[in-house]
XYZ file of C-alpha atoms in Angstrom:
436
model
C 63.062 -41.988 127.110
C 59.832 -40.799 128.686
C 58.396 -37.316 128.145
C 55.964 -35.828 130.603
C 53.631 -33.025 129.513
C 52.256 -30.807 132.231
C 48.728 -30.026 131.013
C 47.944 -27.845 134.019
C 50.931 -25.646 133.281
C 49.964 -25.180 129.621
C 46.423 -24.257 130.538
C 47.740 -21.789 133.091
C 50.011 -20.174 130.506
C 47.112 -19.862 128.039
C 44.989 -18.139 130.656
C 47.756 -15.578 131.127
C 47.621 -14.534 127.468
C 45.138 -12.390 125.571
C 42.470 -13.973 123.407
C 43.914 -15.977 120.473
C 47.466 -14.868 121.247
C 49.967 -17.356 119.863
C 53.403 -17.008 121.495
C 56.700 -17.665 119.778
C 57.420 -20.957 121.524
C 60.869 -21.337 120.001
C 62.011 -18.322 121.997
C 60.519 -19.489 125.335
C 61.967 -21.718 128.055
C 58.939 -23.495 129.469
C 61.013 -25.477 131.989
C 62.474 -22.364 133.561
C 59.067 -20.688 133.484
C 57.574 -23.666 135.291
C 60.309 -23.417 137.877
C 59.640 -19.752 138.530
C 55.856 -20.121 138.675
C 56.076 -22.998 141.123
C 58.031 -20.819 143.538
C 61.415 -22.349 142.836
C 60.422 -25.711 144.255
C 61.689 -27.624 141.249
C 65.379 -28.224 141.428
C 67.613 -26.514 138.905
C 69.250 -29.702 137.853
C 65.857 -31.107 136.886
C 65.391 -28.105 134.654
C 68.638 -28.838 132.923
C 67.646 -32.441 132.434
C 64.290 -31.438 130.999
C 65.971 -28.871 128.769
C 68.421 -31.459 127.463
C 65.579 -33.883 126.873
C 63.651 -31.219 124.953
C 66.597 -30.493 122.687
C 67.156 -34.179 122.009
C 63.494 -34.645 121.233
C 63.431 -31.720 118.770
C 66.545 -33.018 117.060
C 65.042 -36.479 116.692
C 61.780 -35.099 115.247
C 63.693 -33.008 112.716
C 65.700 -36.026 111.612
C 62.601 -38.218 111.270
C 60.672 -35.704 109.117
C 63.733 -34.222 107.399
C 62.423 -30.853 108.412
C 63.930 -27.825 106.642
C 61.965 -24.726 107.481
C 63.629 -22.689 104.770
C 62.003 -24.887 102.105
C 58.408 -24.528 103.311
C 56.130 -23.228 100.488
C 59.155 -22.822 98.232
C 59.149 -23.771 94.544
C 61.327 -26.650 93.589
C 62.248 -24.851 90.397
C 61.765 -21.322 89.178
C 58.052 -20.827 88.426
C 57.134 -20.655 84.735
C 56.037 -17.276 83.374
C 52.296 -16.670 83.354
C 50.446 -17.003 80.048
C 48.501 -13.773 80.434
C 49.676 -10.762 82.339
C 47.316 -9.265 84.836
C 45.854 -6.085 83.369
C 47.383 -3.054 84.966
C 46.805 0.644 84.418
C 49.292 1.787 81.801
C 52.007 4.150 82.853
C 52.129 7.644 81.324
C 54.878 6.429 78.968
C 52.750 3.487 77.824
C 49.752 5.762 77.355
C 51.747 8.091 75.135
C 52.759 5.119 73.001
C 49.166 3.894 72.570
C 47.747 7.281 71.544
C 46.690 7.039 67.886
C 48.683 9.304 65.613
C 46.511 11.925 63.954
C 46.054 11.304 60.252
C 47.729 13.791 57.960
C 45.215 15.556 55.709
C 46.728 17.380 52.710
C 45.607 20.997 52.584
C 45.574 21.211 48.794
C 43.811 19.039 46.201
C 45.826 16.311 44.543
C 44.263 17.171 41.204
C 42.269 20.064 39.708
C 40.231 19.793 36.492
C 38.374 22.428 34.533
C 34.573 22.254 34.656
C 33.365 25.035 32.332
C 29.676 25.963 32.182
C 28.757 24.105 35.384
C 25.542 25.672 36.671
C 25.723 27.773 39.816
C 22.428 26.411 41.168
C 22.141 25.264 44.780
C 19.140 22.994 44.104
C 20.747 20.739 41.484
C 22.949 17.632 41.810
C 25.418 17.636 38.923
C 28.189 15.274 40.107
C 28.424 11.538 40.895
C 31.164 8.896 41.238
C 30.218 5.400 40.102
C 31.250 1.994 41.403
C 33.479 1.516 38.307
C 35.612 4.509 39.325
C 34.158 6.887 36.735
C 33.029 10.425 37.588
C 30.004 11.860 35.790
C 29.596 15.634 35.704
C 26.955 17.763 34.000
C 28.287 20.894 32.279
C 25.561 22.951 30.707
C 23.722 20.798 28.170
C 26.347 18.008 28.228
C 27.441 15.152 30.480
C 31.115 14.178 30.618
C 32.705 11.047 32.044
C 36.148 11.171 33.644
C 37.787 7.805 34.302
C 39.741 8.088 37.562
C 41.775 4.988 36.702
C 43.482 6.391 33.591
C 42.414 10.060 33.533
C 40.578 9.782 30.214
C 37.583 12.013 29.450
C 34.639 11.315 27.146
C 31.430 13.158 26.360
C 28.465 10.875 26.997
C 25.667 13.101 25.702
C 24.633 16.579 24.676
C 21.032 17.806 24.516
C 19.557 20.852 22.808
C 18.185 23.856 24.595
C 14.614 22.522 24.445
C 15.594 19.709 26.818
C 18.514 21.198 28.685
C 20.339 22.122 30.652
C 21.166 18.907 32.485
C 19.893 19.219 36.086
C 21.091 15.992 37.713
C 23.162 12.822 37.286
C 23.239 9.583 39.271
C 25.046 6.273 38.673
C 23.181 3.008 39.118
C 24.696 0.518 41.610
C 26.375 -1.441 38.784
C 28.347 1.643 37.720
C 27.393 1.167 34.083
C 24.043 2.905 33.724
C 23.647 6.635 34.329
C 20.409 8.447 35.092
C 20.360 11.969 33.627
C 17.728 14.507 34.708
C 16.766 17.347 32.381
C 15.289 20.785 32.722
C 12.204 19.734 30.699
C 11.166 17.245 33.494
C 12.376 14.115 31.632
C 14.829 11.577 33.080
C 16.981 9.616 30.646
C 18.724 6.307 31.292
C 22.045 5.867 29.452
C 24.424 2.942 28.956
C 27.890 4.413 29.562
C 29.736 1.610 27.743
C 27.832 1.829 24.490
C 26.893 5.533 24.902
C 23.306 4.550 24.077
C 20.074 6.083 25.377
C 18.103 3.151 26.790
C 14.842 4.843 27.774
C 13.201 8.072 28.904
C 11.189 8.248 32.113
C 8.261 10.680 32.274
C 6.119 11.567 35.250
C 7.234 14.933 36.583
C 5.737 18.191 35.370
C 8.760 20.420 36.093
C 12.532 20.023 36.149
C 14.077 17.155 38.112
C 17.045 18.111 40.281
C 17.450 15.143 42.659
C 18.015 11.442 41.948
C 19.055 8.384 43.945
C 19.045 4.639 43.336
C 17.712 1.851 45.521
C 18.602 -1.312 43.635
C 16.589 -1.226 40.401
C 14.399 1.608 41.737
C 15.361 5.111 40.596
C 13.870 7.777 42.866
C 13.475 11.262 41.417
C 12.490 14.575 42.994
C 11.411 17.661 41.105
C 10.357 21.268 41.242
C 6.747 20.008 41.134
C 7.231 18.918 44.809
C 6.771 15.257 43.846
C 8.998 12.272 44.650
C 8.559 9.328 42.278
C 9.878 5.768 42.519
C 10.636 4.392 39.045
C 11.223 0.691 38.390
C 13.505 0.898 35.359
C 12.894 -2.767 34.448
C 9.213 -2.464 33.532
C 7.233 -0.463 30.997
C 4.951 1.184 33.604
C 7.891 2.481 35.566
C 6.093 4.569 38.233
C 5.649 2.236 41.193
C 5.135 4.787 43.958
C 4.966 8.468 44.804
C 5.632 10.542 47.913
C 3.953 13.882 48.601
C 4.807 16.098 51.534
C 7.014 18.934 50.339
C 5.478 22.184 49.114
C 8.553 23.468 47.256
C 11.301 22.011 45.046
C 12.959 18.774 46.139
C 16.734 19.372 46.276
C 18.017 16.366 48.265
C 17.281 12.604 48.114
C 19.176 9.789 49.848
C 18.233 6.155 50.438
C 19.542 4.417 53.550
C 22.014 1.558 53.138
C 19.284 -0.951 53.970
C 17.017 0.482 51.279
C 14.134 0.669 53.743
C 14.090 4.421 54.413
C 14.366 7.482 52.177
C 15.399 10.950 53.375
C 14.303 13.972 51.363
C 15.098 17.661 51.727
C 13.454 20.612 50.061
C 13.423 24.332 49.502
C 10.596 24.447 52.061
C 13.227 23.881 54.818
C 11.753 20.442 55.555
C 13.325 17.009 55.985
C 11.103 13.971 55.503
C 11.709 10.293 56.252
C 9.760 7.867 54.080
C 9.392 4.082 54.267
C 9.628 1.864 51.208
C 7.091 -0.509 52.730
C 4.439 2.213 52.434
C 4.936 2.814 48.716
C 1.908 2.328 46.512
C 1.650 3.108 42.789
C -1.962 4.213 43.121
C -1.745 6.846 45.842
C 0.795 9.176 47.419
C 2.114 7.991 50.749
C 2.393 9.826 54.056
C 5.811 10.505 55.546
C 7.064 8.578 58.566
C 8.692 11.661 60.126
C 8.654 15.354 59.255
C 11.508 17.497 60.636
C 10.888 21.233 60.727
C 13.965 22.506 62.606
C 15.917 23.883 59.639
C 15.348 27.506 58.658
C 16.641 27.303 55.068
C 16.626 24.896 52.134
C 17.945 21.404 52.862
C 20.037 19.878 50.101
C 22.822 18.130 52.046
C 21.798 14.657 53.280
C 23.998 11.719 54.301
C 23.157 8.467 56.112
C 25.561 7.374 58.836
C 27.512 4.215 57.822
C 27.977 2.956 61.397
C 24.538 3.841 62.823
C 21.845 2.764 60.410
C 19.028 4.814 61.946
C 20.796 8.184 61.789
C 20.941 10.727 58.995
C 22.746 14.068 58.871
C 21.259 17.095 57.129
C 22.616 20.549 56.308
C 20.788 23.838 55.847
C 21.343 26.664 53.399
C 22.608 30.174 53.902
C 19.763 31.186 56.224
C 20.332 28.166 58.483
C 24.011 27.096 58.310
C 23.439 24.134 60.661
C 24.266 20.436 60.501
C 21.631 18.402 62.289
C 21.578 14.714 63.223
C 18.297 12.802 63.261
C 17.159 9.509 64.738
C 15.030 8.185 61.889
C 13.226 5.691 64.103
C 11.832 8.373 66.417
C 12.270 11.579 64.405
C 14.217 13.181 67.255
C 17.006 15.693 66.623
C 20.131 14.258 68.272
C 22.398 17.280 67.814
C 22.695 20.558 65.937
C 25.922 22.390 65.065
C 26.116 25.882 63.601
C 28.855 25.849 60.966
C 28.838 29.578 60.244
C 28.237 29.189 56.504
C 25.916 27.645 53.939
C 26.009 23.815 54.015
C 25.972 22.472 50.443
C 26.888 18.801 50.886
C 27.711 16.172 53.519
C 29.742 12.945 53.387
C 30.549 10.435 56.126
C 33.990 8.873 56.360
C 33.496 5.117 55.916
C 36.719 4.290 57.783
C 36.619 6.663 60.760
C 33.928 8.396 62.778
C 34.215 11.625 60.835
C 31.936 13.834 58.768
C 32.933 16.057 55.848
C 30.921 19.137 54.922
C 31.235 21.488 51.951
C 30.270 25.127 52.279
C 29.356 28.281 50.450
C 29.629 31.872 51.545
C 31.957 33.183 52.708
C 34.978 30.827 52.790
C 33.847 28.103 50.325
C 35.718 25.547 52.425
C 35.610 21.845 53.235
C 35.467 20.987 56.932
C 36.356 17.648 58.506
C 34.482 17.068 61.776
C 35.137 14.486 64.486
C 31.947 12.678 65.432
C 30.223 12.823 67.892
C 32.119 15.720 69.523
C 31.844 17.729 66.253
C 35.221 19.330 66.803
C 36.967 20.541 63.665
C 39.815 18.291 62.570
C 40.768 20.223 59.464
C 39.566 22.876 57.047
C 40.478 22.759 53.349
C 40.511 25.858 51.184
C 41.004 26.148 47.448
C 37.664 26.771 45.777
C 36.874 30.412 45.107
C 33.105 29.930 44.997
C 30.594 27.797 46.882
C 31.283 24.061 46.806
C 27.925 22.831 45.538
C 28.682 19.135 44.929
C 30.749 16.513 46.743
C 31.053 12.752 46.090
C 33.214 9.851 47.303
C 35.380 7.384 45.417
C 34.301 3.722 45.485
C 36.942 2.895 48.122
C 35.819 5.843 50.249
C 39.211 7.570 50.538
C 39.160 10.277 47.855
C 36.571 13.046 47.601
C 35.666 14.954 44.424
C 34.186 18.442 44.709
C 32.646 20.664 42.047
C 32.074 24.359 42.667
C 30.632 27.395 40.990
C 34.226 28.473 40.233
C 34.053 25.952 37.333
C 36.625 23.553 38.751
C 36.502 19.904 39.749
C 38.978 19.058 42.511
C 40.073 15.731 43.998
C 41.058 15.698 47.672
C 42.816 12.994 49.663
C 40.663 13.653 52.727
C 40.013 10.253 54.261
C 43.486 8.662 54.081
C 45.306 6.364 51.671
C 44.190 2.874 50.606
C 47.809 1.667 50.994
C 47.730 2.488 54.712
C 44.517 0.619 55.352
C 44.852 -2.743 57.045
C 43.259 -5.647 55.176
C 39.988 -6.682 56.762
C 39.786 -10.435 57.360
C 36.954 -12.153 55.584
C 34.095 -12.837 57.939
C 32.825 -16.360 58.017
C 29.259 -16.400 56.743
C 26.642 -17.819 59.023
C 24.357 -20.576 57.714
C 21.427 -19.182 55.673
C 22.880 -15.672 55.833
C 21.153 -14.790 52.579
C 17.672 -15.197 54.039
C 17.931 -11.796 55.716
C 18.229 -10.179 52.288
C 14.967 -11.559 50.968
C 12.060 -9.165 51.201
């Protein structure tokens, strides 16, 4: 069988169409169209012959290639499910499921203990919670230890009126040794296990109200406006001094890295000092001096998730919490709390800050950071909450107030609810970064 293709006809048909128009050829009768365009000169029977030939040809082609148009681009089997779903915007129902449930914060303390004869003095630091889960509290001329594991209480020391009262306590990092500051300007170092006085540190001329540890260095601040670094391992313990305040030092906090020290004083100043500038022979200049507070600054707390930020709180004439960039000295934010700020603590597990206050409500306030919206307020103390410390696991907070009570609050959640953190694989030579 011979098939004749009329090229002139096809070109003529293409010229009749718009640019790039592709007709549906299966629905067209080219033989009849050719007949009509040629003026009916082609005989009708020839059209029928050509039409029959075209149908036979199409049938033969389909048989040769086993053509089945319904199977073009079709899967042989059902396609397997994809490994990862394409990310899509969650529906309102899904969003409501993913919203984190707000943590329940009990409004009353889980335990209240008597703290008779605790001094009602804003400038002192009379409470600390050691790494061995023991709370030290100074009551008048004595220091008591309360073991949070079994609830037992022991008296560590009592001094006479010539030395006392006790003006500050601070646990060493090992949780065994306790630094005790006295009204006569001396600082004693005690072994809590043997209840033995190990040594007495002298260097201040007036009472010492602030203490903080940086490894084996005990930093003390006194009413004589001096800050002294004491190396408790050596006989000549004074290894550096800082001078910059012109009134009593009432707040001292080392950063987690141990490279920067924040100090606050009754002169309304906050200073940032560098350990690299310490010299035993001469007093060192501050790195930054912050002058924005308008009252004494006792409350200081370094941010656990941003190493170059410290929060500070002002007294009754200021009532503000301020956030500082310690690399630049810039004030990042300031929030007026409406009452005296006595102490500050960061939540180690969430981006939250806890503040304790004085007049007039004597409350604890939990703030969401960085929005500084109030999450919760806790009431219970009947006088200003002068001291606030955290348990070793960071969940429980102990507060001591001028109402002569020590209260334990479940502010930052429960350890049982915390998910275990997988151990991070240590990089090679990871310890080299700790050598200085």
